[in-house]
PDB file of C-alpha atoms in Angstrom:
ATOM      1  CA  MET E1106      -0.517   0.312  -0.077  1.00  0.00           C
ATOM      2  CA  ALA E1107       2.497   2.519   0.539  1.00  0.00           C
ATOM      3  CA  GLY E1108       4.078   1.750  -2.817  1.00  0.00           C
ATOM      4  CA  ARG E1109       0.946   2.109  -4.243  1.00  0.00           C
ATOM      5  CA  ALA E1110       0.417   5.532  -2.099  1.00  0.00           C
ATOM      6  CA  ALA E1111       4.180   6.921  -3.238  1.00  0.00           C
ATOM      7  CA  ARG E1112       3.736   6.379  -7.062  1.00  0.00           C
ATOM      8  CA  LEU E1113       0.152   8.742  -7.026  1.00  0.00           C
ATOM      9  CA  VAL E1114       2.177  11.036  -4.873  1.00  0.00           C
ATOM     10  CA  LEU E1115       4.542  11.236  -7.577  1.00  0.00           C
ATOM     11  CA  LEU E1116       1.522  11.275 -10.529  1.00  0.00           C
ATOM     12  CA  ALA E1117       0.162  13.808  -8.413  1.00  0.00           C
ATOM     13  CA  GLY E1118       3.651  15.992  -8.871  1.00  0.00           C
ATOM     14  CA  ALA E1119       3.714  15.100 -12.228  1.00  0.00           C
ATOM     15  CA  ALA E1120       0.537  15.619 -14.189  1.00  0.00           C
ATOM     16  CA  ALA E1121       1.348  18.730 -15.496  1.00  0.00           C
ATOM     17  CA  LEU E1122       3.871  17.930 -17.239  1.00  0.00           C
ATOM     18  CA  ALA E1123       2.628  14.568 -18.772  1.00  0.00           C
ATOM     19  CA  SER E1124      -0.178  13.982 -21.078  1.00  0.00           C
ATOM     20  CA  GLY E1125      -3.705  12.511 -20.855  1.00  0.00           C
ATOM     21  CA  SER E1126      -4.937  11.941 -17.418  1.00  0.00           C
ATOM     22  CA  GLN E1127      -4.208  11.169 -14.020  1.00  0.00           C
ATOM     23  CA  GLY E1128      -6.271   8.444 -13.922  1.00  0.00           C
ATOM     24  CA  ASP E1129      -5.819   6.599 -16.236  1.00  0.00           C
ATOM     25  CA  ARG E1130      -1.333   6.902 -16.275  1.00  0.00           C
ATOM     26  CA  GLU E1131      -1.638   5.535 -13.347  1.00  0.00           C
ATOM     27  CA  PRO E1132       0.085   2.154 -13.200  1.00  0.00           C
ATOM     28  CA  VAL E1133      -2.354   0.518 -10.769  1.00  0.00           C
ATOM     29  CA  TYR E1134      -5.476   0.994 -13.220  1.00  0.00           C
ATOM     30  CA  ARG E1135      -3.083   0.148 -16.261  1.00  0.00           C
ATOM     31  CA  ASP E1136      -2.181  -3.394 -14.734  1.00  0.00           C
ATOM     32  CA  CYS E1137      -5.760  -3.861 -13.616  1.00  0.00           C
ATOM     33  CA  VAL E1138      -6.707  -3.601 -16.848  1.00  0.00           C
ATOM     34  CA  LEU E1139      -4.382  -5.740 -18.657  1.00  0.00           C
ATOM     35  CA  GLN E1140      -5.708  -8.233 -15.938  1.00  0.00           C
ATOM     36  CA  CYS E1141      -8.809  -8.223 -17.043  1.00  0.00           C
ATOM     37  CA  GLU E1142      -8.463  -7.565 -20.995  1.00  0.00           C
ATOM     38  CA  GLU E1143      -6.104 -11.055 -20.098  1.00  0.00           C
ATOM     39  CA  ARG E1144      -8.939 -12.618 -17.212  1.00  0.00           C
ATOM     40  CA  ASN E1145     -12.169 -11.740 -19.509  1.00  0.00           C
ATOM     41  CA  CYS E1146     -11.444 -10.666 -22.843  1.00  0.00           C
ATOM     42  CA  SER E1147     -11.008 -13.275 -24.914  1.00  0.00           C
ATOM     43  CA  GLY E1148     -11.369 -16.743 -25.936  1.00  0.00           C
ATOM     44  CA  SER E1149     -14.576 -18.489 -23.590  1.00  0.00           C
ATOM     45  CA  ALA E1150     -13.896 -16.407 -21.374  1.00  0.00           C
ATOM     46  CA  LEU E1151     -15.652 -13.472 -23.247  1.00  0.00           C
ATOM     47  CA  ARG E1152     -18.014 -15.599 -25.010  1.00  0.00           C
ATOM     48  CA  HIS E1153     -18.890 -15.946 -20.922  1.00  0.00           C
ATOM     49  CA  PHE E1154     -19.570 -12.359 -20.991  1.00  0.00           C
ATOM     50  CA  ARG E1155     -21.089 -11.764 -23.963  1.00  0.00           C
ATOM     51  CA  SER E1156     -24.308 -14.463 -22.782  1.00  0.00           C
ATOM     52  CA  ARG E1157     -24.252 -12.609 -19.703  1.00  0.00           C
ATOM     53  CA  GLN E1158     -24.179  -9.243 -20.362  1.00  0.00           C
ATOM     54  CA  PRO E1159     -27.255  -6.611 -20.970  1.00  0.00           C
ATOM     55  CA  ILE E1160     -29.112  -6.632 -24.905  1.00  0.00           C
ATOM     56  CA  TYR E1161     -29.403  -2.945 -24.488  1.00  0.00           C
ATOM     57  CA  MET E1162     -25.739  -2.157 -23.737  1.00  0.00           C
ATOM     58  CA  SER E1163     -24.050  -4.642 -26.561  1.00  0.00           C
ATOM     59  CA  LEU E1164     -26.521  -3.001 -28.400  1.00  0.00           C
ATOM     60  CA  THR E1165     -24.685   0.871 -27.565  1.00  0.00           C
ATOM     61  CA  GLY E1166     -21.727  -0.610 -27.831  1.00  0.00           C
ATOM     62  CA  TRP E1167     -20.839  -1.726 -24.503  1.00  0.00           C
ATOM     63  CA  THR E1168     -17.679  -3.462 -25.161  1.00  0.00           C
ATOM     64  CA  CYS E1169     -15.955  -6.476 -22.997  1.00  0.00           C
ATOM     65  CA  ARG E1170     -12.095  -3.794 -22.751  1.00  0.00           C
ATOM     66  CA  ASP E1171     -15.416  -0.958 -22.332  1.00  0.00           C
ATOM     67  CA  ASP E1172     -16.076  -2.415 -18.910  1.00  0.00           C
ATOM     68  CA  CYS E1173     -12.962  -2.994 -17.961  1.00  0.00           C
ATOM     69  CA  LYS E1174     -12.271   0.330 -17.802  1.00  0.00           C
ATOM     70  CA  TYR E1175     -15.344   1.767 -16.511  1.00  0.00           C
ATOM     71  CA  GLU E1176     -14.365  -1.490 -13.290  1.00  0.00           C
ATOM     72  CA  CYS E1177     -10.819  -0.724 -12.502  1.00  0.00           C
ATOM     73  CA  MET E1178     -12.192   3.250 -13.664  1.00  0.00           C
ATOM     74  CA  TRP E1179     -13.183   2.707  -9.494  1.00  0.00           C
ATOM     75  CA  VAL E1180     -10.689   0.151  -8.606  1.00  0.00           C
ATOM     76  CA  THR E1181      -7.913   3.776  -9.014  1.00  0.00           C
ATOM     77  CA  VAL E1182     -10.658   6.343  -7.550  1.00  0.00           C
ATOM     78  CA  ASP E1183     -11.302   3.968  -3.690  1.00  0.00           C
ATOM     79  CA  LEU E1184      -7.234   3.929  -3.925  1.00  0.00           C
ATOM     80  CA  TYR E1185      -7.155   7.742  -4.150  1.00  0.00           C
ATOM     81  CA  LEU E1186      -9.070   8.255  -1.664  1.00  0.00           C
ATOM     82  CA  GLN E1187      -8.176   5.768   0.431  1.00  0.00           C
ATOM     83  CA  GLU E1188      -4.972   7.333   0.553  1.00  0.00           C
ATOM     84  CA  GLY E1189      -6.410  11.104   0.678  1.00  0.00           C
ATOM     85  CA  HIS E1190      -6.153  12.594  -2.894  1.00  0.00           C
ATOM     86  CA  ARG E1191      -7.889  14.199  -5.352  1.00  0.00           C
ATOM     87  CA  VAL E1192      -9.988  12.082  -7.973  1.00  0.00           C
ATOM     88  CA  PRO E1193      -9.084  11.997 -12.033  1.00  0.00           C
ATOM     89  CA  GLN E1194     -10.072  12.482 -14.541  1.00  0.00           C
ATOM     90  CA  PHE E1195      -9.631   8.889 -17.174  1.00  0.00           C
ATOM     91  CA  HIS E1196      -9.762   9.466 -20.597  1.00  0.00           C
ATOM     92  CA  GLY E1197     -10.941  13.521 -20.330  1.00  0.00           C
ATOM     93  CA  LYS E1198     -13.656  13.413 -17.995  1.00  0.00           C
ATOM     94  CA  TRP E1199     -14.398  13.217 -14.940  1.00  0.00           C
ATOM     95  CA  PRO E1200     -15.686   9.319 -13.061  1.00  0.00           C
ATOM     96  CA  PHE E1201     -19.169   8.815 -13.275  1.00  0.00           C
ATOM     97  CA  SER E1202     -21.458   5.940 -11.587  1.00  0.00           C
ATOM     98  CA  ARG E1203     -23.203   4.652 -15.635  1.00  0.00           C
ATOM     99  CA  PHE E1204     -26.625   3.515 -15.159  1.00  0.00           C
ATOM    100  CA  LEU E1205     -28.254   1.098 -18.204  1.00  0.00           C
ATOM    101  CA  PHE E1206     -25.940   2.360 -21.490  1.00  0.00           C
ATOM    102  CA  PHE E1207     -25.424   5.682 -19.593  1.00  0.00           C
ATOM    103  CA  GLN E1208     -22.227   6.321 -18.408  1.00  0.00           C
ATOM    104  CA  GLU E1209     -22.802  10.447 -18.125  1.00  0.00           C
ATOM    105  CA  PRO E1210     -27.152   9.912 -17.299  1.00  0.00           C
ATOM    106  CA  ALA E1211     -27.643  13.523 -15.656  1.00  0.00           C
ATOM    107  CA  SER E1212     -26.537  14.786 -18.291  1.00  0.00           C
ATOM    108  CA  ALA E1213     -27.561  12.221 -20.776  1.00  0.00           C
ATOM    109  CA  MET E1214     -31.290  13.361 -19.074  1.00  0.00           C
ATOM    110  CA  ALA E1215     -30.541  17.320 -19.225  1.00  0.00           C
ATOM    111  CA  SER E1216     -30.180  17.242 -22.544  1.00  0.00           C
ATOM    112  CA  PHE E1217     -33.293  15.716 -22.861  1.00  0.00           C
ATOM    113  CA  LEU E1218     -35.153  17.751 -21.349  1.00  0.00           C
ATOM    114  CA  ASN E1219     -33.924  20.618 -23.002  1.00  0.00           C
ATOM    115  CA  GLY E1220     -35.197  19.066 -26.064  1.00  0.00           C
ATOM    116  CA  LEU E1221     -38.546  17.834 -24.961  1.00  0.00           C
ATOM    117  CA  ALA E1222     -38.968  21.712 -23.700  1.00  0.00           C
ATOM    118  CA  SER E1223     -37.087  23.502 -27.226  1.00  0.00           C
ATOM    119  CA  LEU E1224     -40.254  20.375 -29.031  1.00  0.00           C
ATOM    120  CA  MET E1225     -43.005  22.172 -27.185  1.00  0.00           C
ATOM    121  CA  MET E1226     -42.063  25.925 -27.193  1.00  0.00           C
ATOM    122  CA  LEU E1227     -41.326  24.984 -30.739  1.00  0.00           C
ATOM    123  CA  CYS E1228     -45.248  23.232 -31.266  1.00  0.00           C
ATOM    124  CA  ARG E1229     -46.833  26.477 -29.013  1.00  0.00           C
ATOM    125  CA  TYR E1230     -45.039  28.701 -31.833  1.00  0.00           C
ATOM    126  CA  ARG E1231     -45.266  27.379 -34.977  1.00  0.00           C
ATOM    127  CA  THR E1232     -49.343  27.337 -32.928  1.00  0.00           C
ATOM    128  CA  SER E1233     -50.005  30.210 -32.059  1.00  0.00           C
ATOM    129  CA  VAL E1234     -47.810  32.105 -34.457  1.00  0.00           C
ATOM    130  CA  PRO E1235     -48.991  32.910 -37.926  1.00  0.00           C
ATOM    131  CA  ALA E1236     -46.123  31.367 -40.853  1.00  0.00           C
ATOM    132  CA  SER E1237     -46.900  34.913 -42.560  1.00  0.00           C
ATOM    133  CA  SER E1238     -45.524  36.370 -39.759  1.00  0.00           C
ATOM    134  CA  PRO E1239     -41.226  37.219 -41.122  1.00  0.00           C
ATOM    135  CA  MET E1240     -39.397  36.094 -38.137  1.00  0.00           C
ATOM    136  CA  TYR E1241     -40.707  32.607 -38.494  1.00  0.00           C
ATOM    137  CA  HIS E1242     -39.200  30.083 -40.981  1.00  0.00           C
ATOM    138  CA  THR E1243     -35.906  31.521 -38.954  1.00  0.00           C
ATOM    139  CA  CYS E1244     -37.254  30.787 -35.447  1.00  0.00           C
ATOM    140  CA  VAL E1245     -38.157  27.482 -36.619  1.00  0.00           C
ATOM    141  CA  ALA E1246     -35.682  26.893 -37.842  1.00  0.00           C
ATOM    142  CA  PHE E1247     -33.530  28.607 -34.921  1.00  0.00           C
ATOM    143  CA  ALA E1248     -35.866  25.456 -33.001  1.00  0.00           C
ATOM    144  CA  TRP E1249     -34.260  22.487 -34.430  1.00  0.00           C
ATOM    145  CA  LYS E1250     -31.591  23.408 -34.854  1.00  0.00           C
ATOM    146  CA  MET E1251     -31.166  23.590 -31.252  1.00  0.00           C
ATOM    147  CA  ASP E1252     -32.064  20.040 -30.760  1.00  0.00           C
ATOM    148  CA  TYR E1253     -29.463  18.782 -33.144  1.00  0.00           C
ATOM    149  CA  PHE E1254     -27.314  20.497 -33.447  1.00  0.00           C
ATOM    150  CA  CYS E1255     -23.477  21.186 -31.895  1.00  0.00           C
ATOM    151  CA  ALA E1256     -23.817  24.634 -29.457  1.00  0.00           C
ATOM    152  CA  SER E1257     -21.346  25.372 -31.903  1.00  0.00           C
ATOM    153  CA  THR E1258     -23.849  25.649 -34.443  1.00  0.00           C
ATOM    154  CA  VAL E1259     -26.436  26.880 -31.826  1.00  0.00           C
ATOM    155  CA  ILE E1260     -24.446  30.083 -31.302  1.00  0.00           C
ATOM    156  CA  LEU E1261     -24.003  30.927 -34.743  1.00  0.00           C
ATOM    157  CA  HIS E1262     -27.898  30.705 -35.816  1.00  0.00           C
ATOM    158  CA  SER E1263     -28.528  33.317 -32.983  1.00  0.00           C
ATOM    159  CA  VAL E1264     -25.930  35.569 -34.102  1.00  0.00           C
ATOM    160  CA  TYR E1265     -27.609  35.254 -37.772  1.00  0.00           C
ATOM    161  CA  LEU E1266     -30.918  35.382 -35.907  1.00  0.00           C
ATOM    162  CA  CYS E1267     -29.935  38.225 -34.296  1.00  0.00           C
ATOM    163  CA  CYS E1268     -28.811  39.718 -37.990  1.00  0.00           C
ATOM    164  CA  VAL E1269     -31.938  39.364 -39.456  1.00  0.00           C
ATOM    165  CA  ARG E1270     -33.849  41.215 -36.481  1.00  0.00           C
ATOM    166  CA  THR E1271     -31.969  43.839 -36.631  1.00  0.00           C
ATOM    167  CA  VAL E1272     -31.490  43.969 -40.576  1.00  0.00           C
ATOM    168  CA  GLY E1273     -32.162  41.304 -42.677  1.00  0.00           C
ATOM    169  CA  LEU E1274     -35.660  42.655 -42.075  1.00  0.00           C
ATOM    170  CA  GLN E1275     -34.600  45.759 -44.372  1.00  0.00           C
ATOM    171  CA  TYR E1276     -31.966  44.429 -46.017  1.00  0.00           C
ATOM    172  CA  PRO E1277     -32.628  41.450 -46.915  1.00  0.00           C
ATOM    173  CA  ALA E1278     -29.572  40.591 -49.369  1.00  0.00           C
ATOM    174  CA  VAL E1279     -27.619  42.033 -46.399  1.00  0.00           C
ATOM    175  CA  ALA E1280     -28.640  38.862 -44.254  1.00  0.00           C
ATOM    176  CA  SER E1281     -28.400  35.998 -46.790  1.00  0.00           C
ATOM    177  CA  THR E1282     -24.597  37.454 -47.650  1.00  0.00           C
ATOM    178  CA  PHE E1283     -23.949  36.756 -43.472  1.00  0.00           C
ATOM    179  CA  ARG E1284     -25.826  33.848 -42.845  1.00  0.00           C
ATOM    180  CA  ALA E1285     -23.380  32.773 -46.266  1.00  0.00           C
ATOM    181  CA  LEU E1286     -19.942  33.279 -44.327  1.00  0.00           C
ATOM    182  CA  LEU E1287     -21.202  32.279 -40.860  1.00  0.00           C
ATOM    183  CA  LEU E1288     -21.509  28.426 -43.013  1.00  0.00           C
ATOM    184  CA  LEU E1289     -18.195  29.511 -44.289  1.00  0.00           C
ATOM    185  CA  LEU E1290     -16.728  29.861 -41.094  1.00  0.00           C
ATOM    186  CA  LEU E1291     -19.054  26.686 -39.431  1.00  0.00           C
ATOM    187  CA  THR E1292     -17.573  23.952 -41.508  1.00  0.00           C
ATOM    188  CA  ALA E1293     -14.308  25.793 -41.220  1.00  0.00           C
ATOM    189  CA  HIS E1294     -14.079  24.621 -38.267  1.00  0.00           C
ATOM    190  CA  VAL E1295     -16.175  22.208 -38.652  1.00  0.00           C
ATOM    191  CA  THR E1296     -13.513  20.850 -41.252  1.00  0.00           C
ATOM    192  CA  TYR E1297      -9.791  20.968 -39.016  1.00  0.00           C
ATOM    193  CA  LEU E1298     -11.863  19.725 -34.829  1.00  0.00           C
ATOM    194  CA  SER E1299     -12.759  16.253 -37.941  1.00  0.00           C
ATOM    195  CA  LEU E1300     -10.368  16.349 -39.554  1.00  0.00           C
ATOM    196  CA  VAL E1301      -7.407  18.748 -38.692  1.00  0.00           C
ATOM    197  CA  HIS E1302      -6.578  18.482 -35.174  1.00  0.00           C
ATOM    198  CA  PHE E1303      -9.277  18.097 -32.360  1.00  0.00           C
ATOM    199  CA  ASP E1304      -8.317  20.772 -30.343  1.00  0.00           C
ATOM    200  CA  TYR E1305     -10.297  21.360 -27.057  1.00  0.00           C
ATOM    201  CA  GLY E1306      -8.652  24.810 -25.915  1.00  0.00           C
ATOM    202  CA  TYR E1307      -9.204  26.367 -30.054  1.00  0.00           C
ATOM    203  CA  ASN E1308     -13.267  24.452 -30.156  1.00  0.00           C
ATOM    204  CA  LEU E1309     -13.812  26.098 -26.101  1.00  0.00           C
ATOM    205  CA  ALA E1310     -12.496  29.701 -27.393  1.00  0.00           C
ATOM    206  CA  ALA E1311     -14.161  30.064 -30.501  1.00  0.00           C
ATOM    207  CA  ASN E1312     -17.089  29.639 -28.737  1.00  0.00           C
ATOM    208  CA  VAL E1313     -16.695  31.939 -26.215  1.00  0.00           C
ATOM    209  CA  ALA E1314     -15.988  34.690 -29.465  1.00  0.00           C
ATOM    210  CA  ILE E1315     -18.757  33.774 -31.431  1.00  0.00           C
ATOM    211  CA  GLY E1316     -20.889  34.361 -27.898  1.00  0.00           C
ATOM    212  CA  LEU E1317     -19.523  37.354 -27.084  1.00  0.00           C
ATOM    213  CA  VAL E1318     -20.677  38.929 -30.720  1.00  0.00           C
ATOM    214  CA  ASN E1319     -24.151  36.752 -29.676  1.00  0.00           C
ATOM    215  CA  VAL E1320     -24.394  38.745 -26.724  1.00  0.00           C
ATOM    216  CA  VAL E1321     -23.469  42.393 -27.344  1.00  0.00           C
ATOM    217  CA  TRP E1322     -25.419  42.297 -30.293  1.00  0.00           C
ATOM    218  CA  TRP E1323     -28.366  41.104 -28.539  1.00  0.00           C
ATOM    219  CA  LEU E1324     -28.475  43.612 -25.696  1.00  0.00           C
ATOM    220  CA  ALA E1325     -26.917  46.482 -28.056  1.00  0.00           C
ATOM    221  CA  TRP E1326     -30.664  45.920 -29.723  1.00  0.00           C
ATOM    222  CA  CYS E1327     -32.440  44.885 -26.526  1.00  0.00           C
ATOM    223  CA  LEU E1328     -31.570  48.187 -24.773  1.00  0.00           C
ATOM    224  CA  GLN E1329     -32.404  49.733 -27.704  1.00  0.00           C
ATOM    225  CA  ASN E1330     -35.401  49.377 -28.526  1.00  0.00           C
ATOM    226  CA  LEU E1331     -36.792  48.531 -24.854  1.00  0.00           C
ATOM    227  CA  ARG E1332     -39.002  51.075 -24.406  1.00  0.00           C
ATOM    228  CA  ARG E1333     -40.513  50.997 -27.107  1.00  0.00           C
ATOM    229  CA  LEU E1334     -41.052  47.429 -26.828  1.00  0.00           C
ATOM    230  CA  PRO E1335     -41.937  45.694 -23.964  1.00  0.00           C
ATOM    231  CA  HIS E1336     -41.845  42.520 -24.254  1.00  0.00           C
ATOM    232  CA  VAL E1337     -37.702  42.622 -24.721  1.00  0.00           C
ATOM    233  CA  TRP E1338     -37.308  42.252 -20.987  1.00  0.00           C
ATOM    234  CA  LYS E1339     -37.033  38.483 -22.289  1.00  0.00           C
ATOM    235  CA  CYS E1340     -34.537  38.886 -23.965  1.00  0.00           C
ATOM    236  CA  MET E1341     -32.234  40.451 -22.173  1.00  0.00           C
ATOM    237  CA  VAL E1342     -33.011  38.778 -19.295  1.00  0.00           C
ATOM    238  CA  VAL E1343     -32.038  35.443 -21.802  1.00  0.00           C
ATOM    239  CA  VAL E1344     -28.272  36.132 -22.536  1.00  0.00           C
ATOM    240  CA  LEU E1345     -27.980  37.456 -19.553  1.00  0.00           C
ATOM    241  CA  LEU E1346     -28.671  34.509 -17.968  1.00  0.00           C
ATOM    242  CA  LEU E1347     -26.996  32.323 -20.441  1.00  0.00           C
ATOM    243  CA  GLN E1348     -24.200  34.525 -20.249  1.00  0.00           C
ATOM    244  CA  GLY E1349     -24.133  33.804 -16.809  1.00  0.00           C
ATOM    245  CA  LEU E1350     -24.474  30.542 -17.201  1.00  0.00           C
ATOM    246  CA  SER E1351     -22.054  29.546 -18.914  1.00  0.00           C
ATOM    247  CA  LEU E1352     -19.433  29.956 -16.285  1.00  0.00           C
ATOM    248  CA  LEU E1353     -20.573  26.415 -15.622  1.00  0.00           C
ATOM    249  CA  GLU E1354     -18.941  24.734 -18.180  1.00  0.00           C
ATOM    250  CA  LEU E1355     -15.818  26.352 -16.668  1.00  0.00           C
ATOM    251  CA  LEU E1356     -15.731  25.329 -14.325  1.00  0.00           C
ATOM    252  CA  ASP E1357     -13.814  22.134 -13.280  1.00  0.00           C
ATOM    253  CA  PHE E1358     -14.942  19.441 -10.737  1.00  0.00           C
ATOM    254  CA  PRO E1359     -15.602  15.828  -9.893  1.00  0.00           C
ATOM    255  CA  PRO E1360     -19.379  15.885  -9.480  1.00  0.00           C
ATOM    256  CA  PHE E1361     -21.564  15.165  -6.635  1.00  0.00           C
ATOM    257  CA  PHE E1362     -22.717  11.552  -6.013  1.00  0.00           C
ATOM    258  CA  TRP E1363     -20.930  10.764  -9.542  1.00  0.00           C
ATOM    259  CA  VAL E1364     -23.772  11.615 -11.968  1.00  0.00           C
ATOM    260  CA  LEU E1365     -24.442  15.589 -11.466  1.00  0.00           C
ATOM    261  CA  ASP E1366     -20.908  17.889 -13.042  1.00  0.00           C
ATOM    262  CA  ALA E1367     -21.079  21.044 -14.311  1.00  0.00           C
ATOM    263  CA  HIS E1368     -22.371  20.070 -17.091  1.00  0.00           C
ATOM    264  CA  ALA E1369     -25.419  18.758 -17.121  1.00  0.00           C
ATOM    265  CA  ILE E1370     -26.636  21.618 -14.229  1.00  0.00           C
ATOM    266  CA  TRP E1371     -25.572  23.993 -16.658  1.00  0.00           C
ATOM    267  CA  HIS E1372     -27.985  22.124 -18.751  1.00  0.00           C
ATOM    268  CA  ILE E1373     -30.918  21.415 -17.302  1.00  0.00           C
ATOM    269  CA  SER E1374     -29.897  25.344 -15.705  1.00  0.00           C
ATOM    270  CA  THR E1375     -30.863  26.721 -19.210  1.00  0.00           C
ATOM    271  CA  ILE E1376     -34.235  24.360 -19.851  1.00  0.00           C
ATOM    272  CA  PRO E1377     -36.799  27.601 -18.147  1.00  0.00           C
ATOM    273  CA  VAL E1378     -34.483  30.213 -20.138  1.00  0.00           C
ATOM    274  CA  HIS E1379     -34.754  28.178 -23.336  1.00  0.00           C
ATOM    275  CA  ILE E1380     -38.764  28.844 -22.513  1.00  0.00           C
ATOM    276  CA  LEU E1381     -38.586  32.572 -22.111  1.00  0.00           C
ATOM    277  CA  PHE E1382     -36.025  33.372 -25.187  1.00  0.00           C
ATOM    278  CA  PHE E1383     -39.379  31.439 -27.004  1.00  0.00           C
ATOM    279  CA  SER E1384     -41.659  33.734 -24.997  1.00  0.00           C
ATOM    280  CA  PHE E1385     -39.825  37.022 -26.513  1.00  0.00           C
ATOM    281  CA  LEU E1386     -39.546  35.457 -29.790  1.00  0.00           C
ATOM    282  CA  GLU E1387     -43.689  34.507 -30.259  1.00  0.00           C
ATOM    283  CA  ASP E1388     -44.105  37.614 -28.078  1.00  0.00           C
ATOM    284  CA  ASP E1389     -41.630  39.902 -30.970  1.00  0.00           C
ATOM    285  CA  SER E1390     -43.395  37.986 -34.417  1.00  0.00           C
ATOM    286  CA  LEU E1391     -46.640  38.663 -33.764  1.00  0.00           C
ATOM    287  CA  TYR E1392     -45.502  42.495 -32.938  1.00  0.00           C
ATOM    288  CA  LEU E1393     -43.939  41.938 -36.433  1.00  0.00           C
ATOM    289  CA  LEU E1394     -46.898  40.725 -37.847  1.00  0.00           C
ATOM    290  CA  LYS E1395     -48.957  43.211 -36.394  1.00  0.00           C
ATOM    291  CA  GLY E1396     -46.733  45.947 -37.814  1.00  0.00           C
ATOM    292  CA  SER E1397     -46.605  43.961 -41.412  1.00  0.00           C
ATOM    293  CA  GLU E1398     -50.567  43.705 -41.762  1.00  0.00           C
ATOM    294  CA  ALA E1399     -51.202  47.347 -41.372  1.00  0.00           C
ATOM    295  CA  LYS E1400     -48.578  48.612 -43.415  1.00  0.00           C
ATOM    296  CA  PHE E1401     -49.865  46.702 -45.502  1.00  0.00           C
ATOM    297  CA  LYS E1402     -53.834  48.492 -45.166  1.00  0.00           C
ATOM    298  CA  LEU E1403     -52.419  51.608 -45.235  1.00  0.00           C
ATOM    299  CA  ASP E1404     -51.132  50.810 -48.558  1.00  0.00           C
TER     300      ASP E1404
END
């Protein structure tokens, strides 16, 4: 036990200099995984493992090696806690208690609830706002992207939505050109991360930069129209809340009860924010529709 504790101290001191995560560099973890694979992941042992593995685990791609990594992760975590050391990460992630086939159950549930809230608000929006509203199709497209695409796409589309609302209604050509530019930026961003190098620091910096543009643009428009449009306060609250809640993504701590981490808390916290934002979109679309109908009558 003393020898293991000494290795833990050495690893803790060298963590900043070495690549990978501290937990999966621990010799106890590596030896455990190696022995588990030799014992369970070949020949008749592998057939026995597959025969007793729940069907939902095999269908979602959990392999014998994955199971060994999961079990050995907790062996290593227990050792760290016994020796009074901080819980380490494994392969770039904190240890989570698995539920069914979900490695991060709280984040998965929060993502589902986020998507459900967006879908419900989309249905309400499509019911209450006629398709003739100037912002209707842009808002509907934004809702679908919130459900199915990555954070970068959602932020870029929010920037585009702001462009349409502030400039594009008067100058559609400007909005079309800006949309093409954003699509080019998104394509370059995804191509670089997928085919060249997945750089977490670059991805975070890019999303923060785009997020700042989104926040400043929306806030400037909100402040300019706050007295004239009574529903604008909703947009302002949403922008400020999202900016504050995004700080949760920058926090780095082991999950509470091995389930709830900063990412899951962020997902859960943004559910009411999405509802408020759709309420703003609904009010604003109806306001624009009323204005366009009044203009049509005057003409």
